[in-house]
Amino acid sequence: MPLPASATPFIGRDAELASLARLIAPGRLVTLAGPGGAGKTRLAMAAAGVEAELFDLASDEPLADGARGPVVLDGCDDRAVAVHDYIAAHPDLPVVATAHVRGLGIDGEEVVIVDGMSVPDAVA
């Protein structure tokens, strides 16, 4: 499904967005790992861009085959096999995954640790 519109503006995390922009590329898996509430999903959606599609793996949402742009796979903690299979079936798509664990153990995966926001950004 296309990314939902956000009700609030994206604030802060400029350094993380710039870093992710360099990492997100066709055929590459980037996993944002960190604790619940750290902002992994929101950061993944902002980094992937408006053409991205979001799939919630924690809710057993089926993965569609028609994606053309980046794909955000949310809630991948216990779904490494599903992520691996999706990447194998779609080797040219950029994939951004989110998880609480430090990576999914998939060959070629780039893991980015996401911590909570700084106090000034969080207050804004």
PDB file of C-alpha atoms in Angstrom:
ATOM      1  CA  MET A   1       0.000   0.000   0.000  1.00  0.00           C
ATOM      2  CA  PRO A   2       1.255   3.529  -0.632  1.00  0.00           C
ATOM      3  CA  LEU A   3       2.688   5.305   2.370  1.00  0.00           C
ATOM      4  CA  PRO A   4       0.047   7.021   4.490  1.00  0.00           C
ATOM      5  CA  ALA A   5       0.129  10.790   4.727  1.00  0.00           C
ATOM      6  CA  SER A   6       1.527  11.995   8.017  1.00  0.00           C
ATOM      7  CA  ALA A   7      -0.604  14.215  10.219  1.00  0.00           C
ATOM      8  CA  THR A   8       2.476  16.024  11.541  1.00  0.00           C
ATOM      9  CA  PRO A   9       5.639  17.316   9.863  1.00  0.00           C
ATOM     10  CA  PHE A  10       8.865  15.327  10.001  1.00  0.00           C
ATOM     11  CA  ILE A  11      11.262  17.160  12.328  1.00  0.00           C
ATOM     12  CA  GLY A  12      14.927  16.521  13.010  1.00  0.00           C
ATOM     13  CA  ARG A  13      17.024  13.506  12.076  1.00  0.00           C
ATOM     14  CA  ASP A  14      18.664  15.373   9.201  1.00  0.00           C
ATOM     15  CA  ALA A  15      21.916  13.435   9.635  1.00  0.00           C
ATOM     16  CA  GLU A  16      20.087  10.095   9.658  1.00  0.00           C
ATOM     17  CA  LEU A  17      18.083  11.028   6.540  1.00  0.00           C
ATOM     18  CA  ALA A  18      21.242  12.031   4.690  1.00  0.00           C
ATOM     19  CA  SER A  19      22.948   8.785   5.674  1.00  0.00           C
ATOM     20  CA  LEU A  20      19.958   6.692   4.638  1.00  0.00           C
ATOM     21  CA  ALA A  21      19.698   8.511   1.299  1.00  0.00           C
ATOM     22  CA  ARG A  22      23.183   7.199   0.508  1.00  0.00           C
ATOM     23  CA  LEU A  23      22.315   3.645   1.593  1.00  0.00           C
ATOM     24  CA  ILE A  24      18.905   3.115  -0.025  1.00  0.00           C
ATOM     25  CA  ALA A  25      19.548   1.718  -3.485  1.00  0.00           C
ATOM     26  CA  PRO A  26      18.120  -0.884  -5.861  1.00  0.00           C
ATOM     27  CA  GLY A  27      18.803  -4.386  -4.630  1.00  0.00           C
ATOM     28  CA  ARG A  28      19.875  -3.289  -1.171  1.00  0.00           C
ATOM     29  CA  LEU A  29      18.322  -4.090   2.219  1.00  0.00           C
ATOM     30  CA  VAL A  30      18.691  -1.427   4.908  1.00  0.00           C
ATOM     31  CA  THR A  31      17.361  -2.399   8.345  1.00  0.00           C
ATOM     32  CA  LEU A  32      16.577   0.286  10.903  1.00  0.00           C
ATOM     33  CA  ALA A  33      16.991  -1.338  14.304  1.00  0.00           C
ATOM     34  CA  GLY A  34      16.128   0.078  17.695  1.00  0.00           C
ATOM     35  CA  PRO A  35      13.709   0.084  20.604  1.00  0.00           C
ATOM     36  CA  GLY A  36       9.967   0.557  20.243  1.00  0.00           C
ATOM     37  CA  GLY A  37       8.978   4.192  20.000  1.00  0.00           C
ATOM     38  CA  ALA A  38      12.372   5.354  18.704  1.00  0.00           C
ATOM     39  CA  GLY A  39      10.860   6.465  15.393  1.00  0.00           C
ATOM     40  CA  LYS A  40      12.114   3.695  13.101  1.00  0.00           C
ATOM     41  CA  THR A  41       8.971   3.503  10.975  1.00  0.00           C
ATOM     42  CA  ARG A  42       8.612   7.258  10.579  1.00  0.00           C
ATOM     43  CA  LEU A  43      12.298   7.568   9.668  1.00  0.00           C
ATOM     44  CA  ALA A  44      12.035   4.678   7.184  1.00  0.00           C
ATOM     45  CA  MET A  45       9.010   6.275   5.536  1.00  0.00           C
ATOM     46  CA  ALA A  46      10.712   9.685   5.298  1.00  0.00           C
ATOM     47  CA  ALA A  47      13.909   8.182   3.891  1.00  0.00           C
ATOM     48  CA  ALA A  48      12.135   5.942   1.372  1.00  0.00           C
ATOM     49  CA  GLY A  49      10.192   8.851  -0.124  1.00  0.00           C
ATOM     50  CA  VAL A  50       6.701   9.367  -1.451  1.00  0.00           C
ATOM     51  CA  GLU A  51       6.946   6.627  -4.083  1.00  0.00           C
ATOM     52  CA  ALA A  52       7.553   3.951  -1.449  1.00  0.00           C
ATOM     53  CA  GLU A  53       5.076   1.325  -0.348  1.00  0.00           C
ATOM     54  CA  LEU A  54       4.601   0.244   3.272  1.00  0.00           C
ATOM     55  CA  PHE A  55       3.877  -3.297   4.445  1.00  0.00           C
ATOM     56  CA  ASP A  56       3.265  -4.163   8.102  1.00  0.00           C
ATOM     57  CA  LEU A  57       4.781  -7.611   8.591  1.00  0.00           C
ATOM     58  CA  ALA A  58       3.844  -7.652  12.285  1.00  0.00           C
ATOM     59  CA  SER A  59       0.185  -7.881  11.250  1.00  0.00           C
ATOM     60  CA  ASP A  60       0.805 -10.642   8.677  1.00  0.00           C
ATOM     61  CA  GLU A  61      -0.114  -8.244   5.864  1.00  0.00           C
ATOM     62  CA  PRO A  62       0.606  -9.950   2.536  1.00  0.00           C
ATOM     63  CA  LEU A  63       3.424  -8.527   0.460  1.00  0.00           C
ATOM     64  CA  ALA A  64       2.349  -7.277  -2.955  1.00  0.00           C
ATOM     65  CA  ASP A  65       4.322  -7.976  -6.096  1.00  0.00           C
ATOM     66  CA  GLY A  66       3.582  -4.729  -7.951  1.00  0.00           C
ATOM     67  CA  ALA A  67       5.862  -2.330  -6.081  1.00  0.00           C
ATOM     68  CA  ARG A  68       7.988  -0.123  -8.324  1.00  0.00           C
ATOM     69  CA  GLY A  69       9.795   2.111  -5.858  1.00  0.00           C
ATOM     70  CA  PRO A  70      11.327   1.542  -2.471  1.00  0.00           C
ATOM     71  CA  VAL A  71       9.497  -0.813  -0.122  1.00  0.00           C
ATOM     72  CA  VAL A  72       9.258  -0.300   3.647  1.00  0.00           C
ATOM     73  CA  LEU A  73       8.802  -3.563   5.542  1.00  0.00           C
ATOM     74  CA  ASP A  74       7.724  -2.689   9.080  1.00  0.00           C
ATOM     75  CA  GLY A  75       7.885  -5.013  12.087  1.00  0.00           C
ATOM     76  CA  CYS A  76      10.357  -7.566  10.729  1.00  0.00           C
ATOM     77  CA  ASP A  77      11.574  -8.969  14.059  1.00  0.00           C
ATOM     78  CA  ASP A  78      10.429 -12.556  13.482  1.00  0.00           C
ATOM     79  CA  ARG A  79      10.087 -12.317   9.716  1.00  0.00           C
ATOM     80  CA  ALA A  80      13.623 -12.637   8.378  1.00  0.00           C
ATOM     81  CA  VAL A  81      12.630 -15.535   6.114  1.00  0.00           C
ATOM     82  CA  ALA A  82       9.767 -13.513   4.588  1.00  0.00           C
ATOM     83  CA  VAL A  83      12.092 -10.537   4.045  1.00  0.00           C
ATOM     84  CA  HIS A  84      14.748 -12.769   2.482  1.00  0.00           C
ATOM     85  CA  ASP A  85      12.203 -14.384   0.155  1.00  0.00           C
ATOM     86  CA  TYR A  86      10.766 -11.001  -0.863  1.00  0.00           C
ATOM     87  CA  ILE A  87      14.221  -9.641  -1.685  1.00  0.00           C
ATOM     88  CA  ALA A  88      15.075 -12.777  -3.664  1.00  0.00           C
ATOM     89  CA  ALA A  89      11.862 -12.398  -5.682  1.00  0.00           C
ATOM     90  CA  HIS A  90      12.431  -8.641  -6.219  1.00  0.00           C
ATOM     91  CA  PRO A  91      16.208  -8.194  -6.514  1.00  0.00           C
ATOM     92  CA  ASP A  92      16.003  -4.712  -8.076  1.00  0.00           C
ATOM     93  CA  LEU A  93      13.873  -3.061  -5.385  1.00  0.00           C
ATOM     94  CA  PRO A  94      15.360  -1.034  -2.557  1.00  0.00           C
ATOM     95  CA  VAL A  95      14.023  -2.387   0.753  1.00  0.00           C
ATOM     96  CA  VAL A  96      13.994  -0.589   4.099  1.00  0.00           C
ATOM     97  CA  ALA A  97      13.061  -2.840   7.031  1.00  0.00           C
ATOM     98  CA  THR A  98      12.375  -1.970  10.657  1.00  0.00           C
ATOM     99  CA  ALA A  99      13.023  -4.232  13.623  1.00  0.00           C
ATOM    100  CA  HIS A 100      13.754  -4.183  17.319  1.00  0.00           C
ATOM    101  CA  VAL A 101      16.578  -6.699  16.800  1.00  0.00           C
ATOM    102  CA  ARG A 102      20.045  -5.691  15.569  1.00  0.00           C
ATOM    103  CA  GLY A 103      19.631  -6.881  12.030  1.00  0.00           C
ATOM    104  CA  LEU A 104      17.899  -9.762  10.319  1.00  0.00           C
ATOM    105  CA  GLY A 105      21.010 -11.735   9.387  1.00  0.00           C
ATOM    106  CA  ILE A 106      20.436 -11.448   5.638  1.00  0.00           C
ATOM    107  CA  ASP A 107      23.489 -11.351   3.345  1.00  0.00           C
ATOM    108  CA  GLY A 108      24.299  -7.826   2.201  1.00  0.00           C
ATOM    109  CA  GLU A 109      22.075  -6.210   4.830  1.00  0.00           C
ATOM    110  CA  GLU A 110      23.078  -2.757   6.052  1.00  0.00           C
ATOM    111  CA  VAL A 111      22.001  -2.181   9.682  1.00  0.00           C
ATOM    112  CA  VAL A 112      21.388   1.332  11.001  1.00  0.00           C
ATOM    113  CA  ILE A 113      20.789   1.737  14.738  1.00  0.00           C
ATOM    114  CA  VAL A 114      18.003   4.227  15.534  1.00  0.00           C
ATOM    115  CA  ASP A 115      17.999   5.792  18.971  1.00  0.00           C
ATOM    116  CA  GLY A 116      15.408   8.164  20.398  1.00  0.00           C
ATOM    117  CA  MET A 117      15.365  11.754  19.161  1.00  0.00           C
ATOM    118  CA  SER A 118      17.348  14.512  20.781  1.00  0.00           C
ATOM    119  CA  VAL A 119      15.428  16.510  23.375  1.00  0.00           C
ATOM    120  CA  PRO A 120      15.233  19.718  21.260  1.00  0.00           C
ATOM    121  CA  ASP A 121      13.895  17.777  18.239  1.00  0.00           C
ATOM    122  CA  ALA A 122      11.459  15.791  20.377  1.00  0.00           C
ATOM    123  CA  VAL A 123      10.115  18.975  21.972  1.00  0.00           C
ATOM    124  CA  ALA A 124       9.672  20.594  18.543  1.00  0.00           C
TER     125      ALA A 124
END
